PDB file of C-alpha atoms in Angstrom:
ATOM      1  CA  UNK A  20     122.328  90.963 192.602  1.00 96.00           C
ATOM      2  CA  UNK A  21     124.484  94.040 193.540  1.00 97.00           C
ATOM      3  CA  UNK A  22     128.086  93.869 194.027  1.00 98.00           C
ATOM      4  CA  UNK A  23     129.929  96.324 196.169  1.00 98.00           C
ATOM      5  CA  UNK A  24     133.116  97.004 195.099  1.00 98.00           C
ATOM      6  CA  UNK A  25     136.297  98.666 196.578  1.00 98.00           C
ATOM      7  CA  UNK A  26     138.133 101.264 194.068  1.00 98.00           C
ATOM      8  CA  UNK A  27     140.820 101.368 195.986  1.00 97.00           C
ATOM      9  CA  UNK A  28     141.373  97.628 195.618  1.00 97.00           C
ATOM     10  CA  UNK A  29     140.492  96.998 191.978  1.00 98.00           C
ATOM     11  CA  UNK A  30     142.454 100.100 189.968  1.00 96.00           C
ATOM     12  CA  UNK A  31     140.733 101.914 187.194  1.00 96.00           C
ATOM     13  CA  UNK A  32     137.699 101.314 188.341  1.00 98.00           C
ATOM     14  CA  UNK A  33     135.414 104.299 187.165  1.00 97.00           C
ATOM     15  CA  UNK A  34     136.947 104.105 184.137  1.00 97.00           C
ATOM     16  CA  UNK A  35     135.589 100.252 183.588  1.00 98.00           C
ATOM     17  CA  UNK A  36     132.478 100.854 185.187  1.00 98.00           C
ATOM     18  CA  UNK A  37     131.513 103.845 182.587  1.00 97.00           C
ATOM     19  CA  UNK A  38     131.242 100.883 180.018  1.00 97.00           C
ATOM     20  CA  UNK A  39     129.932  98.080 181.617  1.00 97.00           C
ATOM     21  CA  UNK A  40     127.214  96.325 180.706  1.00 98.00           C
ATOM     22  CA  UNK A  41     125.289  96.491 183.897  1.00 97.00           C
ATOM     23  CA  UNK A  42     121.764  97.630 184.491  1.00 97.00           C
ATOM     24  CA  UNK A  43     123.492 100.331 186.730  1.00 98.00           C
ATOM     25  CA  UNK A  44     126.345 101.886 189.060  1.00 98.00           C
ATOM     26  CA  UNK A  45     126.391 104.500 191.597  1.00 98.00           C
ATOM     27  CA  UNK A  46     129.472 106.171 193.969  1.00 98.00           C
ATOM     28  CA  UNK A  47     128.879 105.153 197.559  1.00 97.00           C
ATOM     29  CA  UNK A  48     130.223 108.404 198.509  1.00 94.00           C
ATOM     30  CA  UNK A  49     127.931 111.234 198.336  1.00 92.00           C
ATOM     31  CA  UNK A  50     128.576 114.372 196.171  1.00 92.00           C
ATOM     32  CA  UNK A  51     131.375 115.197 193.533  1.00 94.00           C
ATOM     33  CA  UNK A  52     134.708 113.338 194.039  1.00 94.00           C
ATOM     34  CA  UNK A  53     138.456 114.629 193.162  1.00 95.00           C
ATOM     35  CA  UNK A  54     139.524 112.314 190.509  1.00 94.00           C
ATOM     36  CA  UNK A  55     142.052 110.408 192.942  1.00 96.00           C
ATOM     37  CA  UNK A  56     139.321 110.366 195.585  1.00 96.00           C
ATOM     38  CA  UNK A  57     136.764 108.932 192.852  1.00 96.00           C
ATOM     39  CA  UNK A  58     139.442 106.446 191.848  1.00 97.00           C
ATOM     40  CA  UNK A  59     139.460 105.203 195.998  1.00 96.00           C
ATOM     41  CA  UNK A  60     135.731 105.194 196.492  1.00 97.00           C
ATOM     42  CA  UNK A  61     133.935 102.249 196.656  1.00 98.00           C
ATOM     43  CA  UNK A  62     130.561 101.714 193.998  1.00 98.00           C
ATOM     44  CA  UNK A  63     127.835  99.958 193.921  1.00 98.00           C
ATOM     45  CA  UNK A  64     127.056  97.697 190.726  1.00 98.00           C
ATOM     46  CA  UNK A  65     123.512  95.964 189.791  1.00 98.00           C
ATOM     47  CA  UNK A  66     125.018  92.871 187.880  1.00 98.00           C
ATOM     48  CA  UNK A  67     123.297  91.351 184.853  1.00 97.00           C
ATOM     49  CA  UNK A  68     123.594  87.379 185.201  1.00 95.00           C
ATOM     50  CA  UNK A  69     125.461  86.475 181.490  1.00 96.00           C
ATOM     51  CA  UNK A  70     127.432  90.226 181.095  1.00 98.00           C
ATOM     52  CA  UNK A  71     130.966  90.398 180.408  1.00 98.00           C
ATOM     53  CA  UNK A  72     131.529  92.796 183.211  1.00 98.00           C
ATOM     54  CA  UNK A  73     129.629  90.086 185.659  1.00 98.00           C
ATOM     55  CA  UNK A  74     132.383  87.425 184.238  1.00 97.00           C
ATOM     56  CA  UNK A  75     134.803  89.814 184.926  1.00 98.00           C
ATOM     57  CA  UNK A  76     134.249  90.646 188.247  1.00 98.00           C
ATOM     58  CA  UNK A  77     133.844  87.228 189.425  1.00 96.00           C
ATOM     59  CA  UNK A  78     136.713  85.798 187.495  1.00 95.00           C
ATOM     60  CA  UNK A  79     139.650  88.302 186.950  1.00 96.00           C
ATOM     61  CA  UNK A  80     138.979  90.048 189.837  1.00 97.00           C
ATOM     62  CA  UNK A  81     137.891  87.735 192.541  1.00 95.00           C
ATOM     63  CA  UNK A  82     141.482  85.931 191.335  1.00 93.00           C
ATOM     64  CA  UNK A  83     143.279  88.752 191.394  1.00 94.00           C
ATOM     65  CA  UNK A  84     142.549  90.955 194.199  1.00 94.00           C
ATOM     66  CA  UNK A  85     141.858  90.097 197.901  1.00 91.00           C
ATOM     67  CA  UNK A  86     139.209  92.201 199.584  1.00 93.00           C
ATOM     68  CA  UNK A  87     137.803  93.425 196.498  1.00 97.00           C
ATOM     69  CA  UNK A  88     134.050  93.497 198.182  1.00 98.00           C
ATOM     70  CA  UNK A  89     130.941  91.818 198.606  1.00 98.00           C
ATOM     71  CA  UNK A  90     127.860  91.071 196.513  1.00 98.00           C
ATOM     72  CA  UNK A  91     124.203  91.061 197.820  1.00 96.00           C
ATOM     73  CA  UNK A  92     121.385  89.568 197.162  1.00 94.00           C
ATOM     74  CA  UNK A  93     118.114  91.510 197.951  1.00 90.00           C
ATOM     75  CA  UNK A  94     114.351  92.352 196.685  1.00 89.00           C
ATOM     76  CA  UNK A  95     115.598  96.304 196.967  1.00 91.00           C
ATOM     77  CA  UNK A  96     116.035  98.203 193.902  1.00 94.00           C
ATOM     78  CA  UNK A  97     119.581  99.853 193.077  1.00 96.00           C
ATOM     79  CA  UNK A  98     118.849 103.121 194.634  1.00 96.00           C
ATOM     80  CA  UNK A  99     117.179 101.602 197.588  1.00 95.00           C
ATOM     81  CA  UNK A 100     120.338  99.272 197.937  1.00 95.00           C
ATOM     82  CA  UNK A 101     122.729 102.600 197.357  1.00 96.00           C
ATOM     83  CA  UNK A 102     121.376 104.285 200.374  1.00 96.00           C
ATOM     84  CA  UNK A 103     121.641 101.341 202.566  1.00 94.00           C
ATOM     85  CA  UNK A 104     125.100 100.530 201.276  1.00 96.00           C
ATOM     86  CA  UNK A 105     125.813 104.610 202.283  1.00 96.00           C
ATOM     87  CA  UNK A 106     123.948 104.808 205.375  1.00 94.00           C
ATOM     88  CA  UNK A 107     126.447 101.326 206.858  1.00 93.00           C
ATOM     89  CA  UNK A 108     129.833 103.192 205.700  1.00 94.00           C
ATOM     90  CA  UNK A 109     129.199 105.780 208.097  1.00 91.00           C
ATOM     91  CA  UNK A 110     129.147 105.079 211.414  1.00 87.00           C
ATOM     92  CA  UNK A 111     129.032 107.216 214.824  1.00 86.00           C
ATOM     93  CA  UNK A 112     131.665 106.566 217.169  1.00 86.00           C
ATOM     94  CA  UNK A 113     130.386 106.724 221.545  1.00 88.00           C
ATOM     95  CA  UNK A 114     131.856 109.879 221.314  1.00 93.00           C
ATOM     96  CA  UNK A 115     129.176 111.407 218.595  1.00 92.00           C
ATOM     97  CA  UNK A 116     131.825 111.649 215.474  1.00 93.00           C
ATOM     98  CA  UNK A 117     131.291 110.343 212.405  1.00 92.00           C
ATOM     99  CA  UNK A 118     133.887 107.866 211.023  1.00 91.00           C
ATOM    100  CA  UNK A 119     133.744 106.184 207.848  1.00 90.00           C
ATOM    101  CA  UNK A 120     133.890 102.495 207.643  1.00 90.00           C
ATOM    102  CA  UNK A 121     133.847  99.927 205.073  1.00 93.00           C
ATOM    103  CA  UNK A 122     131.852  97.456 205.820  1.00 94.00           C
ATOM    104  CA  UNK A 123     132.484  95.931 202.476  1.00 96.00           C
ATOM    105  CA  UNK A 124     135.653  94.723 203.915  1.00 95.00           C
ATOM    106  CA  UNK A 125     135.222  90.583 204.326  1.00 93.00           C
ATOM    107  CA  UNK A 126     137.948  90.459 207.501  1.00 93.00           C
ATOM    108  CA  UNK A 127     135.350  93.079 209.055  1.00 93.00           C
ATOM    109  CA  UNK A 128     132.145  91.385 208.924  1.00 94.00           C
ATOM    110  CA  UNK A 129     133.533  87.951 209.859  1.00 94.00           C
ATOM    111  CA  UNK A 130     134.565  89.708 213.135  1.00 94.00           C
ATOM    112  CA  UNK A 131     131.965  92.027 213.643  1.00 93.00           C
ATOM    113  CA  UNK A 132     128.479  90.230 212.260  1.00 95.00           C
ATOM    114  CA  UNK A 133     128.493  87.796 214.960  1.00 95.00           C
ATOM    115  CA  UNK A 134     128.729  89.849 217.912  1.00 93.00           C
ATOM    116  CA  UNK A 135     125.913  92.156 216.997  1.00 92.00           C
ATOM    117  CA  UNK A 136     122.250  92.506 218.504  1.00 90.00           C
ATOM    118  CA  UNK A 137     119.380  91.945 216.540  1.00 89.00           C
ATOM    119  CA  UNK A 138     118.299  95.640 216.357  1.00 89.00           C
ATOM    120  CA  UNK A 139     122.030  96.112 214.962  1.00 89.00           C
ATOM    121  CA  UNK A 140     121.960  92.998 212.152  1.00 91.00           C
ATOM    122  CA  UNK A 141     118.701  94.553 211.454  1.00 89.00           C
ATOM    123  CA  UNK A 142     120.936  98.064 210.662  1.00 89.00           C
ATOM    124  CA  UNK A 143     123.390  95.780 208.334  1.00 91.00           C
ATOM    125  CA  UNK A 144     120.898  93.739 206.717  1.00 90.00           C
ATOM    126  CA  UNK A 145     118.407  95.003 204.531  1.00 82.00           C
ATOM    127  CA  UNK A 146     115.180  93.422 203.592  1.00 79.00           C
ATOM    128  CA  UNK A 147     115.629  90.206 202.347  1.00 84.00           C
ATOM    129  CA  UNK A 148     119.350  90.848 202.197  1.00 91.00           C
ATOM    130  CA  UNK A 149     122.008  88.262 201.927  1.00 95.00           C
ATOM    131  CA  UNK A 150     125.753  89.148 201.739  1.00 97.00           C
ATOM    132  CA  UNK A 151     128.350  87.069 200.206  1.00 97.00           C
ATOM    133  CA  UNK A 152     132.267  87.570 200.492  1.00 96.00           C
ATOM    134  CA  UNK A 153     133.969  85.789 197.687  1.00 95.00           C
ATOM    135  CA  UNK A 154     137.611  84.684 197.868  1.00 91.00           C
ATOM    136  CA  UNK A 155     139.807  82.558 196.401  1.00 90.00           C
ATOM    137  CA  UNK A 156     138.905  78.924 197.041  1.00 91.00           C
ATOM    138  CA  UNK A 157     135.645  79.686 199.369  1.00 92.00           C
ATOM    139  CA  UNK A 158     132.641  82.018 199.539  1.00 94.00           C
ATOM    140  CA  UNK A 159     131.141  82.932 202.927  1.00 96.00           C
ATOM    141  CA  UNK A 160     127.484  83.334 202.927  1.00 96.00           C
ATOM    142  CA  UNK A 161     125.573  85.653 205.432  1.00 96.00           C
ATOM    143  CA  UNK A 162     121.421  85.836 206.070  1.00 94.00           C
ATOM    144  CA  UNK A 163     119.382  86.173 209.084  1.00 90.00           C
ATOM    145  CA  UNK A 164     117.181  83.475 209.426  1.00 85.00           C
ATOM    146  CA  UNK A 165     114.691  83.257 212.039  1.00 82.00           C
ATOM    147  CA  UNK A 166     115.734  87.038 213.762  1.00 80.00           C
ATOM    148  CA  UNK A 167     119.521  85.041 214.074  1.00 87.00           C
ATOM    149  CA  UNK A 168     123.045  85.344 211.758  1.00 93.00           C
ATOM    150  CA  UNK A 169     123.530  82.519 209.911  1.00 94.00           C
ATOM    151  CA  UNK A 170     127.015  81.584 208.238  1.00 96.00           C
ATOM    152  CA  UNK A 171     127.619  79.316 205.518  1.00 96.00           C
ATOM    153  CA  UNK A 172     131.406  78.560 203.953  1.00 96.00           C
ATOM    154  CA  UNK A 173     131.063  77.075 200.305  1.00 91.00           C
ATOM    155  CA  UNK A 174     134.324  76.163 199.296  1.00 91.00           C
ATOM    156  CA  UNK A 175     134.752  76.731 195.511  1.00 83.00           C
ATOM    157  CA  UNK A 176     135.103  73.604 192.736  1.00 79.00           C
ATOM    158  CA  UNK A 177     138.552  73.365 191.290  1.00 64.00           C
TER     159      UNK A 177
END
């Protein structure tokens, strides 16, 4: 399981993620970052099912911060998963330009995912990808099955 997660959201995040106990981490934005612009950036995380960072993650900060990111589930390695991650936070607008956009953002995708073609979900979703977007008091689940988006709410136990 990866977790994408949004620096600019969750403070101090480079600084936490240089001693977690994860099997690895990587800057979604290419190249060497300013240290405010590294402290912004969004990372990618490959968790590790019983770490403390995992616990933390999905306890302090899924309570604590709104919007924080997404995790995904997927047969893709970390680096494999890094590139796809980089490749969707860039996108082209009808004029040609480049814009960033990120699509980590839960409010986004629950707009956007539904109104896409297949050869578009096909863009967002890698293979064997599933993308959840934790909250509060429910997750929202998104696969394709069967070439179509599916949506699943799972309110949380409390």
């Amino acid at each position: 399981m990866h977790a994408v997660i949004d620096g600019a959201v969750v403070a101090g995040l480079p600084d936490k993620l240089k001693t977690a106990d994860c099997a690895g981490w990587d800057c979604l934005q290419r190249g060497a970052l300013a240290p405010e612009a590294a402290q912004r950036a969004a990372y990618i995380v490959e968790l590790l099912p019983d770490a403390a960072f995992t616990g933390w993650l999905l306890g302090e900060v899924n309570a604590g911060f709104d919007g924080w990111g997404v995790l995904t589930t997927s047969r893709q390695p970390l680096l494999a998963m890094r590139e796809h991650s980089r490749d969707l936070a860039e996108v082209r607008t009808p004029e040609g330009r480049r814009r960033p956009w990120r699509w980590w953002d839960a409010e986004l995708l629950d707009t956007l995912l539904p109104s896409l073609t297949p050869p578009q979900l096909d863009a967002v979703f890698a293979p064997g990808q599933q993308i959840a977007c934790p909250g509060k008091v429910q997750w929202v689940w998104w696969q394709r099955l069967d070439g179509v988006i599916d949506r699943q709410v799972r309110e949380l136990q409390g």
